Coordinates of N, CA and C in Angstrom, one line a residue:
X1162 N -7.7 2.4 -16.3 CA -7.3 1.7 -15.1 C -6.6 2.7 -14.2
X1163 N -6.6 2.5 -12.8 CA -6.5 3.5 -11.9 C -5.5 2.8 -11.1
X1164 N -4.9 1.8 -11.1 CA -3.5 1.0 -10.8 C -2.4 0.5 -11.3
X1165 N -1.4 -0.3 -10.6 CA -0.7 -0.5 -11.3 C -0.5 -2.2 -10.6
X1166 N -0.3 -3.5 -11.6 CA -0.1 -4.2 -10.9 C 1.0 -5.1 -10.7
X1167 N 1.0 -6.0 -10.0 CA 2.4 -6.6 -9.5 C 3.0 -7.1 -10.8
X1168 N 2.3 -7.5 -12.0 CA 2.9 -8.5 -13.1 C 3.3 -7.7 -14.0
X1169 N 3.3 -6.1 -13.8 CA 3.7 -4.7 -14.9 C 5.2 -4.9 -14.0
X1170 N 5.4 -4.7 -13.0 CA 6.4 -4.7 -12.8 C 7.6 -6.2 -12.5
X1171 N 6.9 -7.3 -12.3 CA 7.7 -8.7 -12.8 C 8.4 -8.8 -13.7
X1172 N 7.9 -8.2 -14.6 CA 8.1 -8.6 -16.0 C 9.4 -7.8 -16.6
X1173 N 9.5 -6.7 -15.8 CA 10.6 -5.4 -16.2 C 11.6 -5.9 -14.8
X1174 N 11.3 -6.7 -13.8 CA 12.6 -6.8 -13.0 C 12.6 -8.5 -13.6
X1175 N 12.6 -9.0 -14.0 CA 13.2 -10.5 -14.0 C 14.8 -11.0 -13.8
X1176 N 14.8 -11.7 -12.9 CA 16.3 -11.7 -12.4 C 17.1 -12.1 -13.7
X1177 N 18.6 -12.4 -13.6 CA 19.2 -12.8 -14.7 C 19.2 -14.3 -14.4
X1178 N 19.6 -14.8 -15.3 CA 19.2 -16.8 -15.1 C 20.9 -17.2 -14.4
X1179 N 20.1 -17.7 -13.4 CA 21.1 -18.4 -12.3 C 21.1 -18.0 -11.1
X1180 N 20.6 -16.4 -11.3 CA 21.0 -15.5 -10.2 C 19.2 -15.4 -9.2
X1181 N 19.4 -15.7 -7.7 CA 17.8 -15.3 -7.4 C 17.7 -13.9 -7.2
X1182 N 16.5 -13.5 -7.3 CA 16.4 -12.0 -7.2 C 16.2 -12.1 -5.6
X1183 N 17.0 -10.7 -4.9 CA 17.4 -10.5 -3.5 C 15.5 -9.9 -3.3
X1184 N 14.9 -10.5 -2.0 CA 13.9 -9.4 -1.5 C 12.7 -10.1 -2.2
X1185 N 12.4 -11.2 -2.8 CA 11.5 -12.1 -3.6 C 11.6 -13.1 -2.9
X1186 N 10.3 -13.5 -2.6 CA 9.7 -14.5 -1.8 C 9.3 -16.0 -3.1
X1187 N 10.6 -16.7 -2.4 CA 10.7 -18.0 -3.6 C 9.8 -19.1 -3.0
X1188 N 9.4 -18.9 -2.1 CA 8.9 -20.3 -1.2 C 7.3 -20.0 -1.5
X1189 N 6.6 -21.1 -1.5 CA 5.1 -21.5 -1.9 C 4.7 -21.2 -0.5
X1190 N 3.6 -20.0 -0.6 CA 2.9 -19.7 0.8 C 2.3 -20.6 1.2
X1191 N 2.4 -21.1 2.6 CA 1.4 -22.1 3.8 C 0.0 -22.8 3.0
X1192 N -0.8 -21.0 2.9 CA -1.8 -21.4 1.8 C -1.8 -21.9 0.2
X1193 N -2.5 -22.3 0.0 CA -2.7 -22.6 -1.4 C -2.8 -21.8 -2.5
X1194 N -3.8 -20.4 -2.0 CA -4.4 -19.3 -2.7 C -4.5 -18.5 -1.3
X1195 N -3.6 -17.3 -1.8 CA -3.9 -16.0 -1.1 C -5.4 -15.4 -0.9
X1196 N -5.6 -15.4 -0.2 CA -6.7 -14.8 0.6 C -7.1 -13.4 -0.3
X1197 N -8.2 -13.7 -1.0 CA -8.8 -12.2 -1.5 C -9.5 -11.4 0.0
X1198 N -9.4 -10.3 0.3 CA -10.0 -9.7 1.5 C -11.3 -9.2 0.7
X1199 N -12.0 -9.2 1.9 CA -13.6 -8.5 1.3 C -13.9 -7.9 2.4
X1200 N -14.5 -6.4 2.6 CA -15.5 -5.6 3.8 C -16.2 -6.4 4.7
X1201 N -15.8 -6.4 5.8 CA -16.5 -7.4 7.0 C -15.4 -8.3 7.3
X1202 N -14.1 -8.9 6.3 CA -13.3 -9.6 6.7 C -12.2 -9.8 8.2
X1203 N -12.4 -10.4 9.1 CA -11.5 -10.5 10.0 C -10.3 -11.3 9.7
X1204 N -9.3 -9.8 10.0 CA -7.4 -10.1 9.8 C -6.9 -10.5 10.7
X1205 N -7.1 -10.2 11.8 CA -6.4 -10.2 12.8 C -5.7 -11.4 13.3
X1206 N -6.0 -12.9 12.4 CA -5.1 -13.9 13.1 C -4.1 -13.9 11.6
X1207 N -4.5 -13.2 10.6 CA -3.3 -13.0 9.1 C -2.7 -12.6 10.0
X1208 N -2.7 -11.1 10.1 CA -1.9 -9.9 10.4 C -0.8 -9.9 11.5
X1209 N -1.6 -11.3 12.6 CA -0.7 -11.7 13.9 C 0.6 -12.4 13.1
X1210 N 0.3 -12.6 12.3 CA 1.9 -13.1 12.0 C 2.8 -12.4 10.7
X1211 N 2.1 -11.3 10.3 CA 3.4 -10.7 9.4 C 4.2 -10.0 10.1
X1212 N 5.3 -10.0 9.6 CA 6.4 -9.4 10.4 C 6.8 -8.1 9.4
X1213 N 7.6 -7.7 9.6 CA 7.5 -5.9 8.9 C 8.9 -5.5 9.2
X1214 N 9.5 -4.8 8.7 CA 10.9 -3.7 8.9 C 10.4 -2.2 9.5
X1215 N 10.5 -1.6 10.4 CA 10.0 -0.1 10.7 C 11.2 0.6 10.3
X1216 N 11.0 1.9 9.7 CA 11.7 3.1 9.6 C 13.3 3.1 10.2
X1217 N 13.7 2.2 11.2 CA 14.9 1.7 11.6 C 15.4 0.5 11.6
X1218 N 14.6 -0.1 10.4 CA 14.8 -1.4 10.4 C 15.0 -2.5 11.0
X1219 N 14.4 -1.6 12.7 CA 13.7 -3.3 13.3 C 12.7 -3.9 12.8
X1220 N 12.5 -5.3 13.2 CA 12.1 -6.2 12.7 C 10.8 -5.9 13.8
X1221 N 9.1 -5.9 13.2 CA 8.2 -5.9 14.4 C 7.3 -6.5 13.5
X1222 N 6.0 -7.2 14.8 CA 4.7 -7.6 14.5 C 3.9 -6.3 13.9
X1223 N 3.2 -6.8 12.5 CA 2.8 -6.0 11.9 C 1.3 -5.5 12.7
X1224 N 0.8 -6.3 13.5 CA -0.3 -6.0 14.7 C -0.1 -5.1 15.6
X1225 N 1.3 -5.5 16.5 CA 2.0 -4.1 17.3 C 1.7 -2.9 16.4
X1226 N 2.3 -2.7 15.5 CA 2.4 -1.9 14.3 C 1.5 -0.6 14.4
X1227 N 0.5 -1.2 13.8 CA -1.2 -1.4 13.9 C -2.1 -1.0 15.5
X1228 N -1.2 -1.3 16.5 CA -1.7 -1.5 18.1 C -3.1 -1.1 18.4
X1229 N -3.9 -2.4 17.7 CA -5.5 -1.9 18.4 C -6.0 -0.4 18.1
X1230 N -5.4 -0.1 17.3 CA -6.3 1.3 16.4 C -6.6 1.3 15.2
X1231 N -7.7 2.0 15.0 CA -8.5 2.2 13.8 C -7.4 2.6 12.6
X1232 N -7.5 1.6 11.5 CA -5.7 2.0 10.7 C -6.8 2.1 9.4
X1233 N -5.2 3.2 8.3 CA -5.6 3.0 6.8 C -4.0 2.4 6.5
X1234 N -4.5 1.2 6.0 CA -2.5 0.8 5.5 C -3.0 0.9 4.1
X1235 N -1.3 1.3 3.8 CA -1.7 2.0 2.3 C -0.4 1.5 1.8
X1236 N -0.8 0.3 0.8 CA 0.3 -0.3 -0.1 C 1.1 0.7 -1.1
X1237 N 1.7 1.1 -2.0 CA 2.4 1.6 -2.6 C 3.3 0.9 -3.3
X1238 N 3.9 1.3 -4.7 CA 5.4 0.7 -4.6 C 6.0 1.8 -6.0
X1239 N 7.3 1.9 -5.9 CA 8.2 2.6 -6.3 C 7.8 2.6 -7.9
X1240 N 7.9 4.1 -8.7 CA 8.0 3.6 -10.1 C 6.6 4.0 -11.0
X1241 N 5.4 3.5 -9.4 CA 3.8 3.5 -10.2 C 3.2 4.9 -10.2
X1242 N 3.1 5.0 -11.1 CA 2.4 6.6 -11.5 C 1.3 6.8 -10.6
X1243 N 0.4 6.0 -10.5 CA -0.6 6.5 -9.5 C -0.3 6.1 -8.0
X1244 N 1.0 5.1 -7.4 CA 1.4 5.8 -6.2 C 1.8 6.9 -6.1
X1245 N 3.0 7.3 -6.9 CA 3.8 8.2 -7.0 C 2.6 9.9 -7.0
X1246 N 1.5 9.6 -7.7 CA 1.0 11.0 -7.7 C 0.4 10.9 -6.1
X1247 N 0.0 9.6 -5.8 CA -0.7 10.1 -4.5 C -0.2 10.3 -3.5
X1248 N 1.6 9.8 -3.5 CA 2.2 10.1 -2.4 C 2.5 11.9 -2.6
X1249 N 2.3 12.3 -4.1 CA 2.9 13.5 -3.8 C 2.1 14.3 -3.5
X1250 N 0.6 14.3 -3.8 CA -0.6 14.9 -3.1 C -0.9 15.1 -1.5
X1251 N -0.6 13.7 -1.1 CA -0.4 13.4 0.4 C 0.6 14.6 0.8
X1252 N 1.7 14.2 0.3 CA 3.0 15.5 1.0 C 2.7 16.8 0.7
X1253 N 2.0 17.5 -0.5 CA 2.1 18.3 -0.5 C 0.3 19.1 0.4
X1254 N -0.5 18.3 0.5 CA -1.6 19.0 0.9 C -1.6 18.4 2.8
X1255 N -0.3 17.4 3.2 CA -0.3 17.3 4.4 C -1.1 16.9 5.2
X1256 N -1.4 15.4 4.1 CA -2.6 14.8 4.9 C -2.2 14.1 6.1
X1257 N -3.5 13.8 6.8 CA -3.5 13.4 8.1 C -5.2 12.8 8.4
X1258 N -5.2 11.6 9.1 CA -6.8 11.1 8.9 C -6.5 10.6 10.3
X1259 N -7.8 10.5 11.1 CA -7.8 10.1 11.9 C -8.0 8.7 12.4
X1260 N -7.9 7.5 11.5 CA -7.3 6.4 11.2 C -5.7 6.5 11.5
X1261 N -5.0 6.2 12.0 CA -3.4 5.6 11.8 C -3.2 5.2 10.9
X1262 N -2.3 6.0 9.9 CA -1.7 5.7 8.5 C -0.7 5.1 8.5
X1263 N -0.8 4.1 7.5 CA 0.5 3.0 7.7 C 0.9 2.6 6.3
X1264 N 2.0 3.1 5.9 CA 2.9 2.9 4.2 C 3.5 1.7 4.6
X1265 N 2.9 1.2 3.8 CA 3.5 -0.5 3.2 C 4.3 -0.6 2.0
X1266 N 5.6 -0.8 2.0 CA 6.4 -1.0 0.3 C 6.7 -2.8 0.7
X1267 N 6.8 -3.4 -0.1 CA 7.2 -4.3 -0.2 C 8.9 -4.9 -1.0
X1268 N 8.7 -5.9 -0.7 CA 10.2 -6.6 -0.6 C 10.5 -6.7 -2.4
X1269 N 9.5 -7.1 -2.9 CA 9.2 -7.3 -4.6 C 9.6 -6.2 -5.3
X1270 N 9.1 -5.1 -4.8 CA 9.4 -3.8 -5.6 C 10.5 -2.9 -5.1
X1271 N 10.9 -3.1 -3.6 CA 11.9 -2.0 -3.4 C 12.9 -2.9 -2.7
X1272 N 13.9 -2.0 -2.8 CA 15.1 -2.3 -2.0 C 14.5 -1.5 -0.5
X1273 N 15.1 -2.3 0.4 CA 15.6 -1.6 1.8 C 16.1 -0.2 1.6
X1274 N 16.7 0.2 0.5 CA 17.0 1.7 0.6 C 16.5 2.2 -0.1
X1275 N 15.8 1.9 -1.5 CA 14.4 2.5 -1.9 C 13.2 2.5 -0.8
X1276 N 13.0 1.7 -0.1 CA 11.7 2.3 0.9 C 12.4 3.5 2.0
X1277 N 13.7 3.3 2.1 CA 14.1 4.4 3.1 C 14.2 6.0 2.1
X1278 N 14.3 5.8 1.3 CA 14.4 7.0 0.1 C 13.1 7.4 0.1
X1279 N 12.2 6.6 -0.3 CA 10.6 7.4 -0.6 C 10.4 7.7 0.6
X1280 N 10.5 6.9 1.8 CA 9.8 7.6 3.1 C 10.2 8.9 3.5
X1281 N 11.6 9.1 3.2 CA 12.6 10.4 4.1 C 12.2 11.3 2.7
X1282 N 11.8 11.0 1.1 CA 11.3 11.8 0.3 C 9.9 12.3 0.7
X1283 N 8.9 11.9 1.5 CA 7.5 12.1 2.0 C 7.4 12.3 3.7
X1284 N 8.5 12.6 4.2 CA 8.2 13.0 5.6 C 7.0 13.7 6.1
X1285 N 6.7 14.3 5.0 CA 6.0 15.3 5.9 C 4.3 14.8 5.8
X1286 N 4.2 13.5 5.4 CA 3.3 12.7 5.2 C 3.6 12.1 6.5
X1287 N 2.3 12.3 7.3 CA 2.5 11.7 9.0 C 1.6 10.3 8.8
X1288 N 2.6 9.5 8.9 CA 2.2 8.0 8.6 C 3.8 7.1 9.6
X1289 N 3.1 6.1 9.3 CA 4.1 4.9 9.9 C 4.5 4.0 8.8
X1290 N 5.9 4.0 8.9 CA 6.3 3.6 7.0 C 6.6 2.2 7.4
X1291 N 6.3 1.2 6.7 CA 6.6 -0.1 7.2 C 7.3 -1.0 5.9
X1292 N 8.1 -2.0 6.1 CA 8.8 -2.4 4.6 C 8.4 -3.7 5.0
X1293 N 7.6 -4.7 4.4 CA 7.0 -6.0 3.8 C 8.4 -7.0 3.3
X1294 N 9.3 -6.9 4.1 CA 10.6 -7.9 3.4 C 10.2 -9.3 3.1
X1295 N 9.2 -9.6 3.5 CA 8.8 -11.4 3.2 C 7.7 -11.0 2.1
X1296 N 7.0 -10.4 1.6 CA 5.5 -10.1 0.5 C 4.7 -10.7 1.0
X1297 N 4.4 -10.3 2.6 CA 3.0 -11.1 3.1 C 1.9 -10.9 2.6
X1298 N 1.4 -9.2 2.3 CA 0.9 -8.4 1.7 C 0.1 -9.3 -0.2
X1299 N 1.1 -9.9 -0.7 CA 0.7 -10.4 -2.0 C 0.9 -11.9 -1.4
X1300 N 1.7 -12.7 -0.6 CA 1.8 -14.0 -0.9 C 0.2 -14.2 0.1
X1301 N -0.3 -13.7 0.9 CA -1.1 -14.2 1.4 C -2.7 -13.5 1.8
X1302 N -2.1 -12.2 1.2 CA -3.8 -11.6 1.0 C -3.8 -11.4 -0.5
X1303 N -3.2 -11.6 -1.8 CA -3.6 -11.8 -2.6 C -3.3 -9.7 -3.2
X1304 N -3.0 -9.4 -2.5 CA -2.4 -7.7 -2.6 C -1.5 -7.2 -4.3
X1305 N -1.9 -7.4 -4.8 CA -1.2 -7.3 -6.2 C -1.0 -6.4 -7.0
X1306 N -1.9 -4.8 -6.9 CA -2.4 -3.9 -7.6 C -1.9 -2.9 -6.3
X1307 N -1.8 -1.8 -6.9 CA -0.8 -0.6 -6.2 C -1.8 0.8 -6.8
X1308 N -1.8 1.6 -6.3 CA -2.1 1.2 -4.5 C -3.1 0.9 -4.0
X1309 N -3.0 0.1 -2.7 CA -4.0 -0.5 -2.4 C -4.3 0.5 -1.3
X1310 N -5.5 0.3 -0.3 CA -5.7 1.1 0.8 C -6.9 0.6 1.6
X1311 N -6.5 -0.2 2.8 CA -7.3 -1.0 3.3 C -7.8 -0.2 5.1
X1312 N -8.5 0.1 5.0 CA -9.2 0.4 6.2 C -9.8 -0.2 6.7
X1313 N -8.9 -0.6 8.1 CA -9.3 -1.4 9.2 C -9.8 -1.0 10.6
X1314 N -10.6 -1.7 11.3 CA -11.1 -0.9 12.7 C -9.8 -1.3 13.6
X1315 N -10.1 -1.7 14.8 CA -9.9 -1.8 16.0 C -9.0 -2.6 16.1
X1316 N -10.3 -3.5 16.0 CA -10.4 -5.3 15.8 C -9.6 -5.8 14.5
X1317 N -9.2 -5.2 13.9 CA -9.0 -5.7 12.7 C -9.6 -6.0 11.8
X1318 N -11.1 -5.7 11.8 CA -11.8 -6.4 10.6 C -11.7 -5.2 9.4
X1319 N -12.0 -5.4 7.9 CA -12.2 -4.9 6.7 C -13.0 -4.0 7.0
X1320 N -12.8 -2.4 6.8 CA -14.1 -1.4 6.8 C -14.2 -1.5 5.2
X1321 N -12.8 -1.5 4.9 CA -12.9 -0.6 3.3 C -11.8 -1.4 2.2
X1322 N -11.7 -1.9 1.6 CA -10.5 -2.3 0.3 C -10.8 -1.3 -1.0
X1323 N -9.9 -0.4 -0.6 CA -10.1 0.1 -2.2 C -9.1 -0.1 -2.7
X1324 N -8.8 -0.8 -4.2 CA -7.9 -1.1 -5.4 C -7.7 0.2 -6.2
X1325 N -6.6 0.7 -6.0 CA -6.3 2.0 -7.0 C -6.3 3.2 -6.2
X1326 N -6.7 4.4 -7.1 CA -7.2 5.5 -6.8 C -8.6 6.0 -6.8
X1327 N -8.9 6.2 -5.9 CA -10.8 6.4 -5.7 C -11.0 7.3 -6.8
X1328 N -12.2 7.0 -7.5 CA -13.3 7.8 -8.8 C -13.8 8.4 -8.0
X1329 N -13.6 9.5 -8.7 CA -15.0 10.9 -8.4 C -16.4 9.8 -8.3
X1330 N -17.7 10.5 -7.9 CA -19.0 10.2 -7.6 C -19.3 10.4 -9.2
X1331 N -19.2 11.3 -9.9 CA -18.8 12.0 -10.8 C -17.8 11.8 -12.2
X1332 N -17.8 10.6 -12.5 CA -16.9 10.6 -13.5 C -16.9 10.9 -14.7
X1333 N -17.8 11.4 -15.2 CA -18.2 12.2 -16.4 C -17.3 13.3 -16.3
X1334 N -16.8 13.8 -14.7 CA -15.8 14.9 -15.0 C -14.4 14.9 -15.4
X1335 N -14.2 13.6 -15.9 CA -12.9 13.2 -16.1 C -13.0 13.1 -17.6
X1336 N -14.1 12.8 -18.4 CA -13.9 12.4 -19.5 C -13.2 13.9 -20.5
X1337 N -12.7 13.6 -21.6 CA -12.3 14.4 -22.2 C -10.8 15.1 -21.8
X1338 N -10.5 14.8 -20.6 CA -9.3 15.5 -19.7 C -7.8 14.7 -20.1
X1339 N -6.8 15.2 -20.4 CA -5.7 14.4 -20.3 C -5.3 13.8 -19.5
X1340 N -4.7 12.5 -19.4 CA -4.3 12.1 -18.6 C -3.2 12.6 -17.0
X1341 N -2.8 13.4 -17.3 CA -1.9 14.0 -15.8 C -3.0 14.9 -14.9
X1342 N -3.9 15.4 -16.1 CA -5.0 16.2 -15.5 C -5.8 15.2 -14.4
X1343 N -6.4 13.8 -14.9 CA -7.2 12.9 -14.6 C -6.6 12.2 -13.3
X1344 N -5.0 12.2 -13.7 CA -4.5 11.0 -12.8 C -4.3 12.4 -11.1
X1345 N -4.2 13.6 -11.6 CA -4.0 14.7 -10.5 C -5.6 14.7 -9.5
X1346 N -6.7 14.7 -10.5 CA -8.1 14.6 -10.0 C -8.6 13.4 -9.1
X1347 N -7.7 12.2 -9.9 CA -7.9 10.9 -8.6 C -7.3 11.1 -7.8
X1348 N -6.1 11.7 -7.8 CA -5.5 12.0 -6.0 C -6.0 12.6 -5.5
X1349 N -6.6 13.8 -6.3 CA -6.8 14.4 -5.1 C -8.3 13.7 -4.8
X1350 N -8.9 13.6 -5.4 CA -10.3 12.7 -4.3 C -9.8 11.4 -3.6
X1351 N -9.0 10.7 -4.0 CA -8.4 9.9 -2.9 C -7.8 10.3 -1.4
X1352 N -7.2 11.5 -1.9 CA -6.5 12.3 -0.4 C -8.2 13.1 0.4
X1353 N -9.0 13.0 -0.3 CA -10.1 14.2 0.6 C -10.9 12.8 0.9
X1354 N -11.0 11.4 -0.2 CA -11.6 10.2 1.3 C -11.1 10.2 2.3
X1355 N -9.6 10.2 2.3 CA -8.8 9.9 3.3 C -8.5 10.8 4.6
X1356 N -8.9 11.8 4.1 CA -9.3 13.0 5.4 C -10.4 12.9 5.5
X1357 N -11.5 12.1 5.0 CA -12.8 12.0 5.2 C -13.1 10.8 6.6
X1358 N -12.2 10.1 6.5 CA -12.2 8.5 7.9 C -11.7 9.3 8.7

């Protein structure tokens, strides 16, 4: 597996009994069932209504956000070995794609000062870091698995959903390799798609 998903980490935060856990979305989404996204899918009346924390902790439309440009938003969350290698791949090889990169942590897995920690730990990752305080991301697109990385055009619609870390063309070259070796080789072909858009 090349992710990490939301129910690995539920299970290791479970609040104490009585107490709600701060930054968890208790309320039954509008919908019934979160919206699986698929390639071709148009967001743009979702996306009109999630609201987001920016880097200063104003409160903005996650579409402003976004403003009518070709975006890669790229879920993450604190803890997961294959965010964690690809954020450090990202910082250390200084990526940049000509998509508008947009870091999404959510309300479920971080505190407000854990997303301000990882971001000011990855500055040099030229992105727009955005914090998910409501889990629109999972209550209503169904977002569950870390990291995610969804490439959108203009318009909003689905170019690309990739779940995880992108496989080599090639994965025969992984086999036999230890794991830190393997999990280093998905970054880095995840970081050379991503200069690839």
């Amino acid at each position: 597996m090349q992710s990490c998903s939301r129910s690995e980490t539920q299970a290791s935060k479970a609040p104490e009994p009585g107490k709600q856990e701060s930054g968890v979305s208790t309320e039954v989404p509008e919908t019934a069932e979160p919206k699986e996204i698929a390639v071709g899918d148009d967001l743009s009346e979702i996306l009109a209504g999630f609201q987001v924390k920016d880097s200063k902790n104003a409160i903005k439309n996650l579409s402003s956000v976004i403003g009518g440009k070709e975006s890669l938003v790229i879920l993450v969350k604190p803890g997961c070995v294959f965010c964690e290698s690809l954020l450090a791949v990202m910082s250390s090889q200084k990526t940049k794609s000509d998509p508008r990169m947009i870091i999404v942590m959510d309300g479920a897995h971080a505190t407000p000062e854990e997303f301000q920690a990882k971001r000011k730990k990855n500055s040099t990752i030229k992105a727009q870091w955005v914090y998910d305080f409501a889990n629109k991301f999972h209550d209503e697109l169904a977002m569950n698995s870390f990291p995610r990385l969804v490439h959108l055009d203009k318009k909003l619609n689905v170019i690309e959903n990739q779940i995880g870390l992108r496989l080599p063309e090639d994965k025969a070259s992984l086999e036999g390799l230890e794991f830190p070796v393997v999990l280093q080789k998905l970054s880095l072909n995840t970081v050379d798609w991503i200069d690839s858009l």
